[in-house]
Amino acid sequence: MLSYRHAFHAGNFADVLKHSVLHYVLNYMTEKEKGFSYIDTHSGAGMYKLQDEYAQKTGEYKQGIGKLYSAPNLAPLLANYVELIKSFNQQGLSLYPGSPAVAEYHTRKQDSARLFELHNTDIALLEQFCQGWKQANVFQKDGYAGLVRQLPPPTRRAVVLIDPPFEIKSDYQKAVDAVIKAQKKFATGTYMIWYPVVQRHFIDTMEASITNSQLKNVMKVELCLTPDSEQYGMTGTGLFIVNPPWQLASELETALPQLKKLVGTEQSSYTLEMIVPE
């Protein structure tokens, strides 16, 4: 359960989709002076070195952020994301920011971050990364339970990222249940569930649970490199987003065809739909 290390996968195509959207959402939150809370249920290490043995062993970042880093004429959502990545790199692509680092980039003195992580190695790296980040609180606790305890936030504004490793099959339903429970305590927050497409029926079950719940205003965005398969391995990735910023859909409509072309093949595909209206 606690063997997963995101260092092997940092900067891959799934991170590109997840973090480009997260960057957009957090930037949207800073358009208002009023503070917001960022809550990350599965934070990871915070920052990843792409030249270390983990990233080099898989080389996944080369087919993800590596394809975008020097690409010209990017769609605004992707261009802004690449500028974010470049802000952490002075000479070439060597560091990749995890979701806590993306959040740290955006948080102001009036904002706060609540970061949860259970892995013994990653929690130590996360705590090290957060030294000097006064707005952040790090917890080596279960993020699903911790999320509910953080709601509603004092400012009544929040972005929540639920990004488990999905090593155990129950995570698919746990992630949805966490949002349903959280939304009952705080209805207006923006909730993001990241998921891998490994076996399609798990995603179909998640979507059915969402559409049959009381959740409203839910977007689904997905990028698949290859068609669904019963073979082992991740063929695609996606996000369920509750209460997305109103212009996110139009930004993604421009970005997704370009992202597919840059990181995918003729077999690749994407979807963007509101699965539950407001």
mmCIF file of C-alpha atoms in Angstrom:
data_model
loop_
_atom_site.group_PDB
_atom_site.id
_atom_site.type_symbol
_atom_site.label_atom_id
_atom_site.label_comp_id
_atom_site.label_asym_id
_atom_site.label_seq_id
_atom_site.Cartn_x
_atom_site.Cartn_y
_atom_site.Cartn_z
ATOM 1 C CA MET A 1 0.000 0.000 0.000
ATOM 2 C CA LEU A 2 2.839 2.399 0.762
ATOM 3 C CA SER A 3 5.343 1.213 -1.851
ATOM 4 C CA TYR A 4 4.360 3.727 -4.551
ATOM 5 C CA ARG A 5 6.950 6.395 -5.357
ATOM 6 C CA HIS A 6 5.901 9.119 -7.755
ATOM 7 C CA ALA A 7 9.566 9.863 -8.485
ATOM 8 C CA PHE A 8 9.424 7.125 -11.142
ATOM 9 C CA HIS A 9 6.611 8.928 -12.969
ATOM 10 C CA ALA A 10 7.260 12.639 -12.334
ATOM 11 C CA GLY A 11 6.646 14.789 -15.386
ATOM 12 C CA ASN A 12 4.930 12.090 -17.435
ATOM 13 C CA PHE A 13 1.894 12.765 -19.638
ATOM 14 C CA ALA A 14 -0.450 12.267 -16.684
ATOM 15 C CA ASP A 15 1.396 14.928 -14.698
ATOM 16 C CA VAL A 16 1.220 17.280 -17.665
ATOM 17 C CA LEU A 17 -2.571 17.064 -17.747
ATOM 18 C CA LYS A 18 -2.981 17.158 -13.965
ATOM 19 C CA HIS A 19 -0.596 19.992 -13.237
ATOM 20 C CA SER A 20 -1.526 22.181 -16.196
ATOM 21 C CA VAL A 21 -5.118 22.104 -14.950
ATOM 22 C CA LEU A 22 -4.096 22.561 -11.307
ATOM 23 C CA HIS A 23 -1.931 25.540 -12.298
ATOM 24 C CA TYR A 24 -4.902 27.103 -14.092
ATOM 25 C CA VAL A 25 -7.282 26.514 -11.185
ATOM 26 C CA LEU A 26 -4.905 27.953 -8.582
ATOM 27 C CA ASN A 27 -4.137 30.952 -10.771
ATOM 28 C CA TYR A 28 -7.883 31.551 -11.039
ATOM 29 C CA MET A 29 -8.147 31.529 -7.249
ATOM 30 C CA THR A 30 -5.524 34.258 -6.937
ATOM 31 C CA GLU A 31 -7.543 36.623 -9.122
ATOM 32 C CA LYS A 32 -9.438 37.564 -5.960
ATOM 33 C CA GLU A 33 -7.663 39.167 -3.033
ATOM 34 C CA LYS A 34 -9.463 36.972 -0.514
ATOM 35 C CA GLY A 35 -7.416 33.999 0.646
ATOM 36 C CA PHE A 36 -8.024 30.348 -0.173
ATOM 37 C CA SER A 37 -7.068 26.973 1.251
ATOM 38 C CA TYR A 38 -5.254 24.324 -0.777
ATOM 39 C CA ILE A 39 -5.724 20.755 0.474
ATOM 40 C CA ASP A 40 -3.716 17.886 -1.022
ATOM 41 C CA THR A 41 -4.677 14.409 0.206
ATOM 42 C CA HIS A 42 -1.719 12.544 -1.349
ATOM 43 C CA SER A 43 1.065 15.088 -1.650
ATOM 44 C CA GLY A 44 4.163 13.068 -2.497
ATOM 45 C CA ALA A 45 7.643 14.531 -2.118
ATOM 46 C CA GLY A 46 6.951 18.063 -3.354
ATOM 47 C CA MET A 47 9.818 18.327 -5.845
ATOM 48 C CA TYR A 48 11.467 15.727 -8.094
ATOM 49 C CA LYS A 49 14.934 15.569 -9.646
ATOM 50 C CA LEU A 50 14.640 14.296 -13.189
ATOM 51 C CA GLN A 51 18.280 13.248 -13.289
ATOM 52 C CA ASP A 52 18.026 10.877 -10.330
ATOM 53 C CA GLU A 53 17.847 7.103 -10.677
ATOM 54 C CA TYR A 54 14.071 6.916 -10.296
ATOM 55 C CA ALA A 55 13.157 9.277 -13.135
ATOM 56 C CA GLN A 56 15.988 8.025 -15.327
ATOM 57 C CA LYS A 57 14.951 4.401 -14.872
ATOM 58 C CA THR A 58 11.588 4.958 -16.540
ATOM 59 C CA GLY A 59 12.303 8.089 -18.578
ATOM 60 C CA GLU A 60 8.585 8.858 -18.561
ATOM 61 C CA TYR A 61 9.162 12.599 -18.302
ATOM 62 C CA LYS A 62 10.773 12.566 -21.755
ATOM 63 C CA GLN A 63 7.397 11.691 -23.282
ATOM 64 C CA GLY A 64 5.580 14.177 -21.037
ATOM 65 C CA ILE A 65 6.986 17.540 -20.018
ATOM 66 C CA GLY A 66 10.004 16.806 -22.232
ATOM 67 C CA LYS A 67 7.750 17.059 -25.318
ATOM 68 C CA LEU A 68 6.339 20.433 -24.269
ATOM 69 C CA TYR A 69 9.355 22.126 -22.718
ATOM 70 C CA SER A 70 10.687 23.656 -25.939
ATOM 71 C CA ALA A 71 7.597 23.333 -28.116
ATOM 72 C CA PRO A 72 6.585 26.533 -29.965
ATOM 73 C CA ASN A 73 3.161 28.178 -30.184
ATOM 74 C CA LEU A 74 1.560 26.349 -27.301
ATOM 75 C CA ALA A 75 -2.071 26.894 -26.355
ATOM 76 C CA PRO A 76 -2.359 29.367 -23.448
ATOM 77 C CA LEU A 77 -3.100 26.706 -20.804
ATOM 78 C CA LEU A 78 -0.044 24.679 -21.865
ATOM 79 C CA ALA A 79 2.182 27.713 -22.384
ATOM 80 C CA ASN A 80 1.449 28.961 -18.871
ATOM 81 C CA TYR A 81 2.161 25.495 -17.480
ATOM 82 C CA VAL A 82 5.525 25.312 -19.263
ATOM 83 C CA GLU A 83 6.424 28.761 -17.915
ATOM 84 C CA LEU A 84 5.665 27.401 -14.442
ATOM 85 C CA ILE A 85 8.013 24.455 -14.979
ATOM 86 C CA LYS A 86 10.716 26.733 -16.360
ATOM 87 C CA SER A 87 10.490 28.920 -13.245
ATOM 88 C CA PHE A 88 11.953 25.994 -11.268
ATOM 89 C CA ASN A 89 14.716 25.333 -13.812
ATOM 90 C CA GLN A 90 17.556 27.732 -14.517
ATOM 91 C CA GLN A 91 19.446 25.699 -17.118
ATOM 92 C CA GLY A 92 17.476 23.053 -18.949
ATOM 93 C CA LEU A 93 14.915 20.648 -17.586
ATOM 94 C CA SER A 94 16.221 19.067 -14.376
ATOM 95 C CA LEU A 95 13.513 19.619 -11.741
ATOM 96 C CA TYR A 96 9.829 18.770 -11.861
ATOM 97 C CA PRO A 97 7.427 20.312 -9.327
ATOM 98 C CA GLY A 98 4.874 18.038 -7.719
ATOM 99 C CA SER A 99 1.465 19.370 -6.746
ATOM 100 C CA PRO A 100 2.721 20.929 -3.461
ATOM 101 C CA ALA A 101 5.326 22.906 -5.413
ATOM 102 C CA VAL A 102 2.672 24.070 -7.872
ATOM 103 C CA ALA A 103 0.584 25.222 -4.905
ATOM 104 C CA GLU A 104 3.554 26.887 -3.223
ATOM 105 C CA TYR A 105 4.129 28.899 -6.408
ATOM 106 C CA HIS A 106 0.636 30.399 -6.040
ATOM 107 C CA THR A 107 0.079 30.791 -2.302
ATOM 108 C CA ARG A 108 0.150 34.300 -0.896
ATOM 109 C CA LYS A 109 0.332 35.373 2.735
ATOM 110 C CA GLN A 110 -3.476 35.179 3.019
ATOM 111 C CA ASP A 111 -3.610 31.609 1.650
ATOM 112 C CA SER A 112 -2.915 28.277 3.370
ATOM 113 C CA ALA A 113 -1.922 24.738 2.388
ATOM 114 C CA ARG A 114 -2.734 21.458 4.119
ATOM 115 C CA LEU A 115 -0.586 18.622 2.775
ATOM 116 C CA PHE A 116 -1.101 14.956 3.641
ATOM 117 C CA GLU A 117 1.322 12.088 2.930
ATOM 118 C CA LEU A 118 1.766 8.646 4.501
ATOM 119 C CA HIS A 119 4.904 7.293 2.823
ATOM 120 C CA ASN A 120 7.834 7.439 5.269
ATOM 121 C CA THR A 121 10.392 8.533 2.671
ATOM 122 C CA ASP A 122 8.176 11.011 0.856
ATOM 123 C CA ILE A 123 6.905 12.643 4.059
ATOM 124 C CA ALA A 124 10.494 13.456 5.022
ATOM 125 C CA LEU A 125 11.164 14.928 1.576
ATOM 126 C CA LEU A 126 7.893 16.856 1.718
ATOM 127 C CA GLU A 127 8.727 18.326 5.117
ATOM 128 C CA GLN A 128 12.132 19.333 3.800
ATOM 129 C CA PHE A 129 10.570 20.967 0.755
ATOM 130 C CA CYS A 130 8.104 22.910 2.921
ATOM 131 C CA GLN A 131 10.737 24.418 5.206
ATOM 132 C CA GLY A 132 10.282 28.154 4.967
ATOM 133 C CA TRP A 133 6.804 27.863 3.418
ATOM 134 C CA LYS A 134 4.945 29.493 6.295
ATOM 135 C CA GLN A 135 1.489 28.904 4.842
ATOM 136 C CA ALA A 136 1.942 25.116 4.677
ATOM 137 C CA ASN A 137 1.100 22.478 7.260
ATOM 138 C CA VAL A 138 2.288 18.918 6.611
ATOM 139 C CA PHE A 139 0.596 15.855 8.105
ATOM 140 C CA GLN A 140 1.682 12.215 8.032
ATOM 141 C CA LYS A 141 -1.924 11.117 8.196
ATOM 142 C CA ASP A 142 -4.618 9.595 6.027
ATOM 143 C CA GLY A 143 -5.586 12.286 3.543
ATOM 144 C CA TYR A 144 -9.144 11.098 3.027
ATOM 145 C CA ALA A 145 -9.992 11.537 6.700
ATOM 146 C CA GLY A 146 -7.864 14.655 6.995
ATOM 147 C CA LEU A 147 -9.725 16.369 4.165
ATOM 148 C CA VAL A 148 -13.067 16.351 5.925
ATOM 149 C CA ARG A 149 -11.533 17.758 9.109
ATOM 150 C CA GLN A 150 -10.211 20.764 7.169
ATOM 151 C CA LEU A 151 -13.641 21.785 5.905
ATOM 152 C CA PRO A 152 -15.152 24.277 5.727
ATOM 153 C CA PRO A 153 -12.067 26.494 5.423
ATOM 154 C CA PRO A 154 -12.052 29.806 7.326
ATOM 155 C CA THR A 155 -11.977 31.819 4.085
ATOM 156 C CA ARG A 156 -14.798 29.799 2.497
ATOM 157 C CA ARG A 157 -12.614 29.305 -0.599
ATOM 158 C CA ALA A 158 -10.706 26.084 -1.315
ATOM 159 C CA VAL A 159 -9.064 23.906 -3.935
ATOM 160 C CA VAL A 160 -8.798 20.206 -3.100
ATOM 161 C CA LEU A 161 -6.648 17.709 -5.002
ATOM 162 C CA ILE A 162 -7.251 13.999 -4.436
ATOM 163 C CA ASP A 163 -4.413 12.176 -6.154
ATOM 164 C CA PRO A 164 -3.929 8.677 -4.682
ATOM 165 C CA PRO A 165 -1.572 6.112 -6.224
ATOM 166 C CA PHE A 166 -4.449 3.678 -6.885
ATOM 167 C CA GLU A 167 -2.259 0.781 -5.807
ATOM 168 C CA ILE A 168 -5.323 -0.677 -4.142
ATOM 169 C CA LYS A 169 -8.606 -0.932 -6.027
ATOM 170 C CA SER A 170 -10.607 0.639 -3.201
ATOM 171 C CA ASP A 171 -8.947 3.994 -3.933
ATOM 172 C CA TYR A 172 -11.233 4.512 -6.923
ATOM 173 C CA GLN A 173 -14.340 4.540 -4.766
ATOM 174 C CA LYS A 174 -12.615 6.159 -1.777
ATOM 175 C CA ALA A 175 -11.684 9.168 -3.880
ATOM 176 C CA VAL A 176 -15.273 9.712 -5.005
ATOM 177 C CA ASP A 177 -16.677 9.087 -1.523
ATOM 178 C CA ALA A 178 -14.246 11.634 -0.081
ATOM 179 C CA VAL A 179 -15.490 14.332 -2.442
ATOM 180 C CA ILE A 180 -19.133 13.497 -1.786
ATOM 181 C CA LYS A 181 -18.559 13.715 1.952
ATOM 182 C CA ALA A 182 -16.459 16.869 1.660
ATOM 183 C CA GLN A 183 -18.957 18.604 -0.587
ATOM 184 C CA LYS A 184 -21.670 18.126 2.029
ATOM 185 C CA LYS A 185 -19.549 20.126 4.468
ATOM 186 C CA PHE A 186 -18.392 22.687 1.928
ATOM 187 C CA ALA A 187 -20.416 22.892 -1.277
ATOM 188 C CA THR A 188 -18.577 25.657 -3.129
ATOM 189 C CA GLY A 189 -15.026 24.298 -3.101
ATOM 190 C CA THR A 190 -13.255 23.174 -6.268
ATOM 191 C CA TYR A 191 -12.499 19.449 -5.991
ATOM 192 C CA MET A 192 -10.169 17.629 -8.377
ATOM 193 C CA ILE A 193 -9.862 13.838 -8.542
ATOM 194 C CA TRP A 194 -6.985 12.584 -10.662
ATOM 195 C CA TYR A 195 -7.220 9.021 -11.975
ATOM 196 C CA PRO A 196 -5.263 6.600 -14.172
ATOM 197 C CA VAL A 197 -6.987 4.608 -16.903
ATOM 198 C CA VAL A 198 -5.785 1.067 -16.291
ATOM 199 C CA GLN A 199 -9.065 -0.838 -16.440
ATOM 200 C CA ARG A 200 -12.006 1.122 -17.836
ATOM 201 C CA HIS A 201 -14.633 -0.380 -15.575
ATOM 202 C CA PHE A 202 -13.110 1.348 -12.541
ATOM 203 C CA ILE A 203 -13.538 4.737 -14.230
ATOM 204 C CA ASP A 204 -17.073 3.883 -15.313
ATOM 205 C CA THR A 205 -17.907 3.015 -11.707
ATOM 206 C CA MET A 206 -16.444 6.303 -10.458
ATOM 207 C CA GLU A 207 -18.463 8.258 -12.992
ATOM 208 C CA ALA A 208 -21.659 6.411 -12.102
ATOM 209 C CA SER A 209 -21.115 7.144 -8.414
ATOM 210 C CA ILE A 210 -20.663 10.833 -9.222
ATOM 211 C CA THR A 211 -23.705 11.121 -11.475
ATOM 212 C CA ASN A 212 -25.879 9.259 -8.964
ATOM 213 C CA SER A 213 -24.766 11.490 -6.086
ATOM 214 C CA GLN A 214 -25.827 14.998 -5.092
ATOM 215 C CA LEU A 215 -22.755 16.498 -6.748
ATOM 216 C CA LYS A 216 -23.404 19.237 -9.310
ATOM 217 C CA ASN A 217 -21.257 21.034 -11.876
ATOM 218 C CA VAL A 218 -18.802 18.193 -12.577
ATOM 219 C CA MET A 219 -16.393 18.189 -15.515
ATOM 220 C CA LYS A 220 -14.513 15.182 -16.849
ATOM 221 C CA VAL A 221 -11.349 15.578 -18.893
ATOM 222 C CA GLU A 222 -9.341 12.638 -20.161
ATOM 223 C CA LEU A 223 -6.292 11.985 -22.329
ATOM 224 C CA CYS A 224 -5.612 8.442 -23.520
ATOM 225 C CA LEU A 225 -2.414 7.543 -25.335
ATOM 226 C CA THR A 226 -3.748 4.182 -26.514
ATOM 227 C CA PRO A 227 -7.176 2.532 -26.638
ATOM 228 C CA ASP A 228 -8.498 0.800 -23.534
ATOM 229 C CA SER A 229 -6.853 -2.551 -22.879
ATOM 230 C CA GLU A 230 -7.109 -5.437 -20.467
ATOM 231 C CA GLN A 231 -3.329 -5.686 -20.475
ATOM 232 C CA TYR A 232 -1.341 -4.346 -17.521
ATOM 233 C CA GLY A 233 -0.372 -0.687 -17.694
ATOM 234 C CA MET A 234 -1.826 2.822 -17.790
ATOM 235 C CA THR A 235 -3.312 3.707 -21.165
ATOM 236 C CA GLY A 236 -4.698 7.088 -20.180
ATOM 237 C CA THR A 237 -5.343 9.593 -17.443
ATOM 238 C CA GLY A 238 -8.099 11.934 -16.409
ATOM 239 C CA LEU A 239 -9.627 14.327 -13.923
ATOM 240 C CA PHE A 240 -13.064 14.740 -12.432
ATOM 241 C CA ILE A 241 -13.429 18.403 -11.444
ATOM 242 C CA VAL A 242 -16.271 19.645 -9.248
ATOM 243 C CA ASN A 243 -16.981 23.386 -9.571
ATOM 244 C CA PRO A 244 -14.333 24.113 -12.234
ATOM 245 C CA PRO A 245 -13.492 27.728 -13.140
ATOM 246 C CA TRP A 246 -15.959 28.840 -15.782
ATOM 247 C CA GLN A 247 -13.390 29.340 -18.559
ATOM 248 C CA LEU A 248 -11.499 26.085 -17.978
ATOM 249 C CA ALA A 249 -13.562 24.160 -20.544
ATOM 250 C CA SER A 250 -12.747 26.607 -23.355
ATOM 251 C CA GLU A 251 -9.060 26.570 -22.392
ATOM 252 C CA LEU A 252 -9.009 22.777 -22.521
ATOM 253 C CA GLU A 253 -10.816 22.715 -25.863
ATOM 254 C CA THR A 254 -7.822 24.543 -27.312
ATOM 255 C CA ALA A 255 -5.145 22.697 -25.338
ATOM 256 C CA LEU A 256 -6.251 19.064 -25.655
ATOM 257 C CA PRO A 257 -5.813 18.636 -29.440
ATOM 258 C CA GLN A 258 -2.317 20.105 -29.155
ATOM 259 C CA LEU A 259 -1.454 17.982 -26.136
ATOM 260 C CA LYS A 260 -2.596 14.859 -27.949
ATOM 261 C CA LYS A 261 -0.388 15.756 -30.915
ATOM 262 C CA LEU A 262 2.661 16.459 -28.746
ATOM 263 C CA VAL A 263 2.606 13.474 -26.380
ATOM 264 C CA GLY A 264 0.437 10.982 -28.260
ATOM 265 C CA THR A 265 0.073 9.159 -31.553
ATOM 266 C CA GLU A 266 -2.674 8.570 -34.113
ATOM 267 C CA GLN A 267 -4.132 6.061 -31.636
ATOM 268 C CA SER A 268 -4.464 8.676 -28.908
ATOM 269 C CA SER A 269 -7.723 10.376 -27.947
ATOM 270 C CA TYR A 270 -9.193 12.881 -25.525
ATOM 271 C CA THR A 271 -12.583 13.675 -24.044
ATOM 272 C CA LEU A 272 -14.007 16.778 -22.386
ATOM 273 C CA GLU A 273 -17.532 16.867 -21.065
ATOM 274 C CA MET A 274 -19.724 18.133 -18.275
ATOM 275 C CA ILE A 275 -21.008 14.888 -16.830
ATOM 276 C CA VAL A 276 -23.215 16.684 -14.279
ATOM 277 C CA PRO A 277 -24.603 20.178 -15.002
ATOM 278 C CA GLU A 278 -24.829 22.985 -12.466
#
